[in-house]
Short mmCIF file of C-alpha atoms and ligand atoms in Angstrom, two decimals:
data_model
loop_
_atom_site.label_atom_id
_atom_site.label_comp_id
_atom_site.label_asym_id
_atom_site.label_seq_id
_atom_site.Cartn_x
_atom_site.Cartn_y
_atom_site.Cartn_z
CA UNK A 1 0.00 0.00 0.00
CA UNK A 2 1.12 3.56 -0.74
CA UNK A 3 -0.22 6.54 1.27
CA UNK A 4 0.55 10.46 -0.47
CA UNK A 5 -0.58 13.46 0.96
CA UNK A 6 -1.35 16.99 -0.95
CA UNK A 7 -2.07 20.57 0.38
CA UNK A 8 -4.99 22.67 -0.14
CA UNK A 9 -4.46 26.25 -1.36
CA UNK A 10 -5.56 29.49 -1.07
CA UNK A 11 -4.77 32.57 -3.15
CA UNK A 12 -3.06 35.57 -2.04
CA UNK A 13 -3.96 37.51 -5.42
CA UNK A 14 -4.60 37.58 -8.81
CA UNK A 15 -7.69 34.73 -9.03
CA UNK A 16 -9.85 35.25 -12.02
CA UNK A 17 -7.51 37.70 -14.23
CA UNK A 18 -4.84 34.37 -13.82
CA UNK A 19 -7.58 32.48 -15.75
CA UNK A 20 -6.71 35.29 -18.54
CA UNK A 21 -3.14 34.98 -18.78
CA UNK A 22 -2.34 37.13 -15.97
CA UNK A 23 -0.74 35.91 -12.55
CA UNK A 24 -1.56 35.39 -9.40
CA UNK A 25 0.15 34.37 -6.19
CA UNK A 26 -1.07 30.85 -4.57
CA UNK A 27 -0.13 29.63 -1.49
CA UNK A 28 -0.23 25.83 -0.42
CA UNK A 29 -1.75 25.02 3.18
CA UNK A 30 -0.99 22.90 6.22
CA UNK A 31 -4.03 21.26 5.68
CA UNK A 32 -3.70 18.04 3.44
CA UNK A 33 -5.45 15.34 1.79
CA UNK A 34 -4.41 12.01 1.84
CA UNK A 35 -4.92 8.69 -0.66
CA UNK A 36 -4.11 5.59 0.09
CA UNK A 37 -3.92 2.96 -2.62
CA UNK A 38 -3.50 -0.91 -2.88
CA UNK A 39 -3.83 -3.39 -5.47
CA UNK A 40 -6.30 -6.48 -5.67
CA UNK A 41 -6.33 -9.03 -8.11
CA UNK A 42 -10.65 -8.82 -8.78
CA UNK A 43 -10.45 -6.73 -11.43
CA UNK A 44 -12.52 -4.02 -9.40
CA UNK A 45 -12.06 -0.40 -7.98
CA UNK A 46 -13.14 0.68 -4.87
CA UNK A 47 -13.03 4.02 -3.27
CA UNK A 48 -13.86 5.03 -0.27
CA UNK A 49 -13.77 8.88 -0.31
CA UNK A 50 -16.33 10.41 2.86
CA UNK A 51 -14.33 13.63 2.37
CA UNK A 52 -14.44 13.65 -1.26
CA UNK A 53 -18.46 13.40 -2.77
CA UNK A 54 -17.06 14.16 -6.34
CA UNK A 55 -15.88 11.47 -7.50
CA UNK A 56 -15.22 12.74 -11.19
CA UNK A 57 -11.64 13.53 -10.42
CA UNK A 58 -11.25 10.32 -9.07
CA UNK A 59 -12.17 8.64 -11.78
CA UNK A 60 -10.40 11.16 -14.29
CA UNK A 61 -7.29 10.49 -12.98
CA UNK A 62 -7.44 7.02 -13.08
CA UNK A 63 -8.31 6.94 -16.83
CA UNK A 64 -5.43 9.60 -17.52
CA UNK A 65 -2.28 7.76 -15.51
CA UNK A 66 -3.45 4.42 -17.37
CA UNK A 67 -3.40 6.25 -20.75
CA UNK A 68 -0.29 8.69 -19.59
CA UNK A 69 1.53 6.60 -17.09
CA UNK A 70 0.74 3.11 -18.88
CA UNK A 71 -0.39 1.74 -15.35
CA UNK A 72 -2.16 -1.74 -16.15
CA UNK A 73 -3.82 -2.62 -12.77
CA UNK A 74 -6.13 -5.92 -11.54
CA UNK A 75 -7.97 -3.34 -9.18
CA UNK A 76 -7.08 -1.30 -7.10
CA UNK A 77 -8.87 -0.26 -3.11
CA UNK A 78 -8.81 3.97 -2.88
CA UNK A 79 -9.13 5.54 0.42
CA UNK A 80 -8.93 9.24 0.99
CA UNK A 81 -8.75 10.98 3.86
CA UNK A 82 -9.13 14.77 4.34
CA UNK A 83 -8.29 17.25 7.13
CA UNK A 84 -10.00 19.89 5.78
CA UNK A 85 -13.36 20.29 4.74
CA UNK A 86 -14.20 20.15 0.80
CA UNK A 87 -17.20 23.28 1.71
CA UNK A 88 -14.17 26.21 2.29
CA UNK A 89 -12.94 26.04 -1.48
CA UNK A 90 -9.69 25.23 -0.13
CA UNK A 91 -8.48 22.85 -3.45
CA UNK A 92 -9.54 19.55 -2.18
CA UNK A 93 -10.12 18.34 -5.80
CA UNK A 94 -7.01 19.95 -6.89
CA UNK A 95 -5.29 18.00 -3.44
CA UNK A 96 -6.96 14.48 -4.60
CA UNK A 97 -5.69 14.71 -8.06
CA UNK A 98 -2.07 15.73 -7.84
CA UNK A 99 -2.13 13.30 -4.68
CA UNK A 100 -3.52 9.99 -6.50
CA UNK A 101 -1.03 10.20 -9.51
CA UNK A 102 1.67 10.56 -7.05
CA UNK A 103 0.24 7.43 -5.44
CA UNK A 104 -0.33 5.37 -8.18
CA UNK A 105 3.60 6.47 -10.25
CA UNK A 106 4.72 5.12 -6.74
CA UNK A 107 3.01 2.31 -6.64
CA UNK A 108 3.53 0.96 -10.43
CA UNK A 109 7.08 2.39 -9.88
CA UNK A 110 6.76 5.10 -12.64
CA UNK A 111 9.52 7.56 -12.27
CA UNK A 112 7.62 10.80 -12.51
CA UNK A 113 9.28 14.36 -11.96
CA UNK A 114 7.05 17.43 -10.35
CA UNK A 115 6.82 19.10 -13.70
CA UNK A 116 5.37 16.26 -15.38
CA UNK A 117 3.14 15.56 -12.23
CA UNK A 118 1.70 19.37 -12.68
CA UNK A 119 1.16 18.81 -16.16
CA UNK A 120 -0.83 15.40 -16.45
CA UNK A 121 -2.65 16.35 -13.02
CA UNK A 122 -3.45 19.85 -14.80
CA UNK A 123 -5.36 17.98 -17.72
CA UNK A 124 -7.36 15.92 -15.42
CA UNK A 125 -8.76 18.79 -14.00
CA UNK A 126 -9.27 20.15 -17.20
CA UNK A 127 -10.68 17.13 -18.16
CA UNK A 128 -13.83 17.32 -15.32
CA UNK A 129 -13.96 21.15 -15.29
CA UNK A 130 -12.97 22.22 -18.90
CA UNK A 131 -11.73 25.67 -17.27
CA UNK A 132 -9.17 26.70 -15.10
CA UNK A 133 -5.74 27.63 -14.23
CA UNK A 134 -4.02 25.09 -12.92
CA UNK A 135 -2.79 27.29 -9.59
CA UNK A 136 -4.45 25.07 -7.15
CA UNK A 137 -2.77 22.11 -8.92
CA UNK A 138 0.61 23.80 -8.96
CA UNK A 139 0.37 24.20 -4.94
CA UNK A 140 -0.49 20.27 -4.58
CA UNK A 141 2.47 19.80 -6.22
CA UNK A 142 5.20 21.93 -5.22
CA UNK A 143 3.80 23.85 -2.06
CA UNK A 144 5.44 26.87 -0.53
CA UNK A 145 3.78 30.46 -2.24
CA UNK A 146 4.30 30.87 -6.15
CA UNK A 147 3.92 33.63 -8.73
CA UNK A 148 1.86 31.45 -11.18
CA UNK A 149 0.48 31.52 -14.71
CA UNK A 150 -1.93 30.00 -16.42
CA UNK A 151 -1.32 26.08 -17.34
CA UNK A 152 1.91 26.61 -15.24
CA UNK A 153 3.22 29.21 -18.10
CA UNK A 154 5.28 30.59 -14.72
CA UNK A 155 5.78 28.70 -11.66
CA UNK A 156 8.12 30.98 -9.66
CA UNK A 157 8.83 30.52 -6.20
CA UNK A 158 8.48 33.49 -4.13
CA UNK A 159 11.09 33.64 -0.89
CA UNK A 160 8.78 34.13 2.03
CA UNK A 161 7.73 32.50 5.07
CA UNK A 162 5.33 33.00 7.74
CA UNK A 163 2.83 35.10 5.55
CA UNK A 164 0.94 36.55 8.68
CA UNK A 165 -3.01 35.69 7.13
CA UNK A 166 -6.21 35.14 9.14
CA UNK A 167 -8.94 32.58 6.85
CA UNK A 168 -12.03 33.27 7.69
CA UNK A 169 -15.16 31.29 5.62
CA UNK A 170 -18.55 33.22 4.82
CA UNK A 171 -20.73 30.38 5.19
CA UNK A 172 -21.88 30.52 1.81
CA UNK A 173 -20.58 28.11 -0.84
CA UNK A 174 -19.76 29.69 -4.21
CA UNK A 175 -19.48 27.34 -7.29
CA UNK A 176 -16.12 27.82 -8.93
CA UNK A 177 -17.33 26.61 -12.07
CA UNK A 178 -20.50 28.80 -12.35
CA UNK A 179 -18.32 31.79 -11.45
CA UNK A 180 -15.84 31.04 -14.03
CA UNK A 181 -18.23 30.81 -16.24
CA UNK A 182 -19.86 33.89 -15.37
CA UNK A 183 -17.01 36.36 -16.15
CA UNK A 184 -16.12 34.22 -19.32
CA UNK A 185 -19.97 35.61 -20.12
CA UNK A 186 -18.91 39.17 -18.94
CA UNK A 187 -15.31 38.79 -20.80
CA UNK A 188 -17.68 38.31 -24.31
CA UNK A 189 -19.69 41.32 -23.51
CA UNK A 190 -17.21 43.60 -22.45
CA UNK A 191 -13.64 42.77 -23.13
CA UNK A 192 -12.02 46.17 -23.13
CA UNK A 193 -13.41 46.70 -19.45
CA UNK A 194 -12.58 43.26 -18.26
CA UNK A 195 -9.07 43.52 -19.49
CA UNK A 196 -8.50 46.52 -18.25
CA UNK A 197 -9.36 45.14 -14.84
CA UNK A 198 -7.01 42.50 -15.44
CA UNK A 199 -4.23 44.09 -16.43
CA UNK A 200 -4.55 46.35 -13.13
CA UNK A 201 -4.40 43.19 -11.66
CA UNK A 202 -1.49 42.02 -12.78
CA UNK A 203 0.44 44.85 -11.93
CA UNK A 204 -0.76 44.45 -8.22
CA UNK A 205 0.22 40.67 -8.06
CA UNK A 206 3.37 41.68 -9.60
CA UNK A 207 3.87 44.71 -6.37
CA UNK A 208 2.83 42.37 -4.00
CA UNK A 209 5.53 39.90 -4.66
CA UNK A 210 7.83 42.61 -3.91
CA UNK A 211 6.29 43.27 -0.78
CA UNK A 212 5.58 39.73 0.42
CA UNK A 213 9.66 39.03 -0.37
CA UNK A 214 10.33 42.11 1.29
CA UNK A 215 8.01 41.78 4.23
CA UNK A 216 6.66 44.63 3.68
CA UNK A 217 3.37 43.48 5.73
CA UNK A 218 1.48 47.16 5.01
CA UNK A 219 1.86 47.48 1.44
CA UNK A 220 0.57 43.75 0.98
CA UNK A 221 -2.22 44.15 3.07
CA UNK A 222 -2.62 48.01 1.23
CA UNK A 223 -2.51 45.77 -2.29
CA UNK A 224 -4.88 43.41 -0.65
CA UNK A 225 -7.87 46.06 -0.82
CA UNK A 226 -6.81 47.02 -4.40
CA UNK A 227 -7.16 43.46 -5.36
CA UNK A 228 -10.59 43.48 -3.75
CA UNK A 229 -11.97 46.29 -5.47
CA UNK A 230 -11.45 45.38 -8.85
CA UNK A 231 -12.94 41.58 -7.61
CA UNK A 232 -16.13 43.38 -6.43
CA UNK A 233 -15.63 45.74 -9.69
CA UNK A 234 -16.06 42.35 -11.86
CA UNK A 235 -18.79 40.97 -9.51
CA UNK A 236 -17.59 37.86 -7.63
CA UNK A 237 -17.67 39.79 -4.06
CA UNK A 238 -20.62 38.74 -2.01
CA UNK A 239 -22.42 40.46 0.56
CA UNK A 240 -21.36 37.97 3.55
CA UNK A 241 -18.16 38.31 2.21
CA UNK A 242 -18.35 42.17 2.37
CA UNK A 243 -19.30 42.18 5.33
CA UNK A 244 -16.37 40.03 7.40
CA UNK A 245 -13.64 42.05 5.12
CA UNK A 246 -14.98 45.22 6.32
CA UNK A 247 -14.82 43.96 10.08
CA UNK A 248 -11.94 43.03 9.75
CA UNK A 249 -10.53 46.17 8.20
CA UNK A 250 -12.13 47.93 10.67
CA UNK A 251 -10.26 45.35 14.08
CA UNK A 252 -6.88 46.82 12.30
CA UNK A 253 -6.04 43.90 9.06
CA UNK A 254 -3.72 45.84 7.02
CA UNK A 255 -5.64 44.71 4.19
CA UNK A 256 -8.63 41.98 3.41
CA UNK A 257 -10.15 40.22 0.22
CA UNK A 258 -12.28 37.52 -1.28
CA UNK A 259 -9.71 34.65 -1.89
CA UNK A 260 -10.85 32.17 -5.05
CA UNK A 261 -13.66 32.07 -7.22
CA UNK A 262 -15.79 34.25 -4.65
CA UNK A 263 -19.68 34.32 -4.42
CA UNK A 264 -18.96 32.93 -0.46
CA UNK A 265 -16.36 30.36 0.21
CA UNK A 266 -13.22 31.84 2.51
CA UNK A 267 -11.82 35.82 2.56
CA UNK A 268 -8.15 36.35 3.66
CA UNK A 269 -7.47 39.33 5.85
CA UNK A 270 -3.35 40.27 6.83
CA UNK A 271 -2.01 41.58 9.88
CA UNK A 272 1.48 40.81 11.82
CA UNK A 273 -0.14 38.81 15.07
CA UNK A 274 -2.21 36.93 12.38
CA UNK A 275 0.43 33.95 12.56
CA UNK A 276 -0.47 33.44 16.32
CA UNK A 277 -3.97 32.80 16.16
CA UNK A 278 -4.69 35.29 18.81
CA UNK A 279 -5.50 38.40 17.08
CA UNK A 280 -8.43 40.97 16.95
CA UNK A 281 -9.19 40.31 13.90
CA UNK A 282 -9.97 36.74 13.88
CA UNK A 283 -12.43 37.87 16.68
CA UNK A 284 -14.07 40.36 14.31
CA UNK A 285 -14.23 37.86 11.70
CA UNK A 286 -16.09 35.43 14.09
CA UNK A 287 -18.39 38.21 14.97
CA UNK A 288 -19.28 39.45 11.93
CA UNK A 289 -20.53 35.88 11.16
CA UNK A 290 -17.39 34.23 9.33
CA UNK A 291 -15.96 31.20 10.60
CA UNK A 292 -12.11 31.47 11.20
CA UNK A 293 -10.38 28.55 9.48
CA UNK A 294 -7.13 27.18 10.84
CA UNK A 295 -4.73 26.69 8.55
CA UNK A 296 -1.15 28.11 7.67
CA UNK A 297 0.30 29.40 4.36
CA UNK A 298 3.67 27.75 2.62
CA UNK A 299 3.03 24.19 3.48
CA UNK A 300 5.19 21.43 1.68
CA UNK A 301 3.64 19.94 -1.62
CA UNK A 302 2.94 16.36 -2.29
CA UNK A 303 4.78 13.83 -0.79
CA UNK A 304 4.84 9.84 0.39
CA UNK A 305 3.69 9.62 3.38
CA UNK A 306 3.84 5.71 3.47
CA UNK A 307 5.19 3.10 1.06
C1 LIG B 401 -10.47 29.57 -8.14
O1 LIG B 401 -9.90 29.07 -6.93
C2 LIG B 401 -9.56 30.56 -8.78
C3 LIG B 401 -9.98 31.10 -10.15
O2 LIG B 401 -8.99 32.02 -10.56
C4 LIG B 401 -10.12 29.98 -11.16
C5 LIG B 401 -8.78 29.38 -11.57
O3 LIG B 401 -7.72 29.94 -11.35
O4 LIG B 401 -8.84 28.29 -12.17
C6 LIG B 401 -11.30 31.83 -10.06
#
């Protein structure tokens, strides 16, 4: 039996315009799924996934690494195991995918390098969603905080550690796909506007990998709010979510903003005690309604737990 383990992610900046060619900057969590996989000889698969109701990227990756990997099994048992739950956003399909073709190159003893890991993991997801960037892929597989690109154009490592964020979760679960889908609607019917917006974004991600390097905890949290503004500009804020960045704006973060596709799931607000746990601000988020999630940033990527 083989047991690998993935992080979830969360991004710092740049979601939506990074779907556009732009970047954005992802950070992998210390929460982490885990798969655990063993052959049988009855020709049938099972999974056991509590944690994981979709089974789609399951059963995606499992047609991919036999066309892409050339594993032949008899049947295989699947367990996963989650420490997070899939209703923050936090990339647990993302987590599942990178961290069962990990499991199953181990176990038919295909050599497989991170690169080429990102890249056949990327499709799969591709393959069940049909759009996306690949950045919560990219932190399954190689952890720590990256400037990204699209389809893992860029995958640069940014030099930074103990990125002081608070999570907090609205309560309210957005749909990633319907949201991607929505300004891919809005991109057809304006495209000068939405590019615009973009573009602004990409400068900020750009700034804030300055600051984050240089610890320069104000100006990220300052480029934070920018960020937000063009996200609630676009139309992926959400009222719950409006109302938990403002309170904690208002308990002192530096800065605060939506963090994925939006429409609910999780907000990230910044401020130097964040990294303790014992801030006002994590208060404020709890009172405004917002549940505060605890997790850390730059976690390790995918690795063997067990073989
Ligand atoms: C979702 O977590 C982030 C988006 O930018 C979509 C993507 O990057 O695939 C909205």
């Amino acid at each position: 039996m083989i047991t690998v383990s993935a992080p979830g992610k969360i991004i710092l900046y740049g979601e939506h315009a990074v779907v556009y060619g732009r970047s954005c900057i992802v950070t992998a969590l210390n929460c982490r799924l885990t798969v655990s996989v063993s052959e049988t000889e009855d020709g049938r698969v099972i999974v056991r996934s509590p944690n994981c109701k979709d089974r789609r990227f399951i059963n995606s990756t499992l047609l991919i690494a036999e066309k892409e990997l050339n594993i032949k099994h008899k049947g295989l048992n699947i367990e996963t195991k989650c420490s997070f739950s899939g209703k923050y956003g936090l990339g647990s399909s993302a987590a599942v995918t990178v961290a069962l073709h990990k499991a199953l190159a181990a176990l038919y003893k295909v050599a497989i390098d991170k690169k080429t890991l990102f890249d056949i993991a990327y499709r799969t997801v591709l393959n069940v969603q049909g759009r996306g960037s690949g950045c919560d892929v990219a932190a399954a597989t190689f952890g720590g905080t990256h400037r990204f690109v699209t389809g893992g154009r860029i995958i640069r490592p940014i030099d930074t550690d103990g990125i002081p964020i608070i999570i907090g979760y609205s309560g309210i679960k957005g749909s990633t796909v319907e949201l991607v889908g929505r300004i891919a609607k809005k991109f057809k019917e304006e495209p000068e506007k939405l590019n615009r917006i973009f573009k602004a974004i990409g400068k900020i991600v750009k700034e804030a990998e300055e600051a984050l390097i240089g610890r320069d905890w104000k100006r990220v949290g300052t480029l934070m709010n920018f960020n937000q503004e063009y996200l609630r500009d676009i139309g992926v804020s959400h009222e719950k979510l409006e109302t938990i960045i403002s309170a904690a704006k208002k308990a002192g973060a530096y800065g605060a903003k939506l963090s994925g596709s939006g429409g609910g799931d999780c907000m990230i607000a910044l401020h130097p005690d964040g990294i303790s746990g014992k801030c006002a601000v994590s208060e404020a988020i709890r009172k405004a309604g917002g549940e505060v999630v605890d997790v850390s940033p730059n976690a390790e990527g995918v690795r063997i737990e067990k073989s």
